[in-house]
Amino acid sequence: MVPEYKTLKDLRKEYRRHVIKYHSDNVGSEDSIKEINAEYDILFKGMKTDYEHADTYNNATDKQKQQYDWQKDAQIRDIII
């Protein structure tokens, strides 16, 4: 069962925790990082879709909408790995 994350901040925190724990410099491997990235992508896209379809998205400012920037998350993954 996939855990539910209430905020993007919670998801990112858990992502970082897993990347550090399973990084190849520790006990992990490149494959484990690929799995973590794939799961993060799925969860992020789900959160983004849910957010975009919520009524609050329609009332949000452009700045608030930009908080869910896919490129920013890609940069975070590149820095961590």
mmCIF file of N, CA and C in Angstrom, residues 24-53:
data_model
loop_
_atom_site.group_PDB
_atom_site.id
_atom_site.type_symbol
_atom_site.label_atom_id
_atom_site.label_comp_id
_atom_site.label_asym_id
_atom_site.label_seq_id
_atom_site.Cartn_x
_atom_site.Cartn_y
_atom_site.Cartn_z
ATOM 1 N N SER A 24 23.818 4.792 -3.327
ATOM 2 C CA SER A 24 24.875 3.797 -3.559
ATOM 3 C C SER A 24 26.072 3.992 -2.637
ATOM 4 N N ASP A 25 26.263 5.167 -2.090
ATOM 5 C CA ASP A 25 27.337 5.387 -1.125
ATOM 6 C C ASP A 25 27.014 4.748 0.220
ATOM 7 N N ASN A 26 25.769 4.411 0.439
ATOM 8 C CA ASN A 26 25.340 3.759 1.675
ATOM 9 C C ASN A 26 25.083 2.289 1.363
ATOM 10 N N VAL A 27 23.877 1.823 1.509
ATOM 11 C CA VAL A 27 23.588 0.397 1.282
ATOM 12 C C VAL A 27 22.851 0.135 -0.025
ATOM 13 N N GLY A 28 22.529 1.186 -0.751
ATOM 14 C CA GLY A 28 21.688 1.037 -1.943
ATOM 15 C C GLY A 28 22.474 0.833 -3.218
ATOM 16 N N SER A 29 21.744 0.995 -4.297
ATOM 17 C CA SER A 29 22.332 0.841 -5.627
ATOM 18 C C SER A 29 21.657 1.815 -6.576
ATOM 19 N N GLU A 30 22.161 1.862 -7.791
ATOM 20 C CA GLU A 30 21.552 2.711 -8.806
ATOM 21 C C GLU A 30 20.110 2.288 -9.080
ATOM 22 N N ASP A 31 19.861 0.991 -9.056
ATOM 23 C CA ASP A 31 18.506 0.491 -9.287
ATOM 24 C C ASP A 31 17.541 0.932 -8.196
ATOM 25 N N SER A 32 18.015 0.944 -6.955
ATOM 26 C CA SER A 32 17.129 1.373 -5.868
ATOM 27 C C SER A 32 16.784 2.854 -6.010
ATOM 28 N N ILE A 33 17.727 3.667 -6.449
ATOM 29 C CA ILE A 33 17.464 5.092 -6.665
ATOM 30 C C ILE A 33 16.489 5.271 -7.823
ATOM 31 N N LYS A 34 16.626 4.466 -8.864
ATOM 32 C CA LYS A 34 15.684 4.540 -9.988
ATOM 33 C C LYS A 34 14.267 4.198 -9.528
ATOM 34 N N GLU A 35 14.152 3.202 -8.672
ATOM 35 C CA GLU A 35 12.832 2.835 -8.131
ATOM 36 C C GLU A 35 12.251 3.967 -7.296
ATOM 37 N N ILE A 36 13.075 4.576 -6.466
ATOM 38 C CA ILE A 36 12.624 5.686 -5.631
ATOM 39 C C ILE A 36 12.169 6.845 -6.518
ATOM 40 N N ASN A 37 12.938 7.166 -7.549
ATOM 41 C CA ASN A 37 12.563 8.243 -8.462
ATOM 42 C C ASN A 37 11.252 7.943 -9.182
ATOM 43 N N ALA A 38 11.082 6.707 -9.610
ATOM 44 C CA ALA A 38 9.856 6.324 -10.306
ATOM 45 C C ALA A 38 8.647 6.450 -9.380
ATOM 46 N N GLU A 39 8.791 6.011 -8.157
ATOM 47 C CA GLU A 39 7.686 6.111 -7.187
ATOM 48 C C GLU A 39 7.390 7.573 -6.870
ATOM 49 N N TYR A 40 8.435 8.368 -6.720
ATOM 50 C CA TYR A 40 8.250 9.798 -6.462
ATOM 51 C C TYR A 40 7.486 10.446 -7.611
ATOM 52 N N ASP A 41 7.869 10.121 -8.849
ATOM 53 C CA ASP A 41 7.193 10.682 -10.018
ATOM 54 C C ASP A 41 5.701 10.356 -10.007
ATOM 55 N N ILE A 42 5.375 9.112 -9.694
ATOM 56 C CA ILE A 42 3.973 8.682 -9.650
ATOM 57 C C ILE A 42 3.213 9.444 -8.573
ATOM 58 N N LEU A 43 3.788 9.512 -7.378
ATOM 59 C CA LEU A 43 3.125 10.208 -6.274
ATOM 60 C C LEU A 43 3.006 11.704 -6.540
ATOM 61 N N PHE A 44 4.060 12.294 -7.105
ATOM 62 C CA PHE A 44 4.021 13.720 -7.413
ATOM 63 C C PHE A 44 2.946 14.020 -8.445
ATOM 64 N N LYS A 45 2.903 13.240 -9.511
ATOM 65 C CA LYS A 45 1.890 13.468 -10.554
ATOM 66 C C LYS A 45 0.482 13.326 -9.992
ATOM 67 N N GLY A 46 0.292 12.355 -9.095
ATOM 68 C CA GLY A 46 -1.016 12.182 -8.461
ATOM 69 C C GLY A 46 -1.388 13.382 -7.613
ATOM 70 N N MET A 47 -0.430 13.887 -6.844
ATOM 71 C CA MET A 47 -0.685 15.066 -6.016
ATOM 72 C C MET A 47 -0.980 16.285 -6.890
ATOM 73 N N LYS A 48 -0.222 16.414 -7.965
ATOM 74 C CA LYS A 48 -0.408 17.554 -8.862
ATOM 75 C C LYS A 48 -1.785 17.489 -9.510
ATOM 76 N N THR A 49 -2.176 16.332 -9.972
ATOM 77 C CA THR A 49 -3.488 16.171 -10.602
ATOM 78 C C THR A 49 -4.602 16.459 -9.609
ATOM 79 N N ASP A 50 -4.483 15.920 -8.408
ATOM 80 C CA ASP A 50 -5.491 16.180 -7.375
ATOM 81 C C ASP A 50 -5.584 17.667 -7.078
ATOM 82 N N TYR A 51 -4.443 18.316 -6.985
ATOM 83 C CA TYR A 51 -4.411 19.742 -6.669
ATOM 84 C C TYR A 51 -5.032 20.556 -7.797
ATOM 85 N N GLU A 52 -4.684 20.224 -9.028
ATOM 86 C CA GLU A 52 -5.187 20.985 -10.164
ATOM 87 C C GLU A 52 -6.696 20.825 -10.344
ATOM 88 N N HIS A 53 -7.234 19.713 -9.883
ATOM 89 C CA HIS A 53 -8.670 19.492 -10.026
ATOM 90 C C HIS A 53 -9.462 19.973 -8.817
#
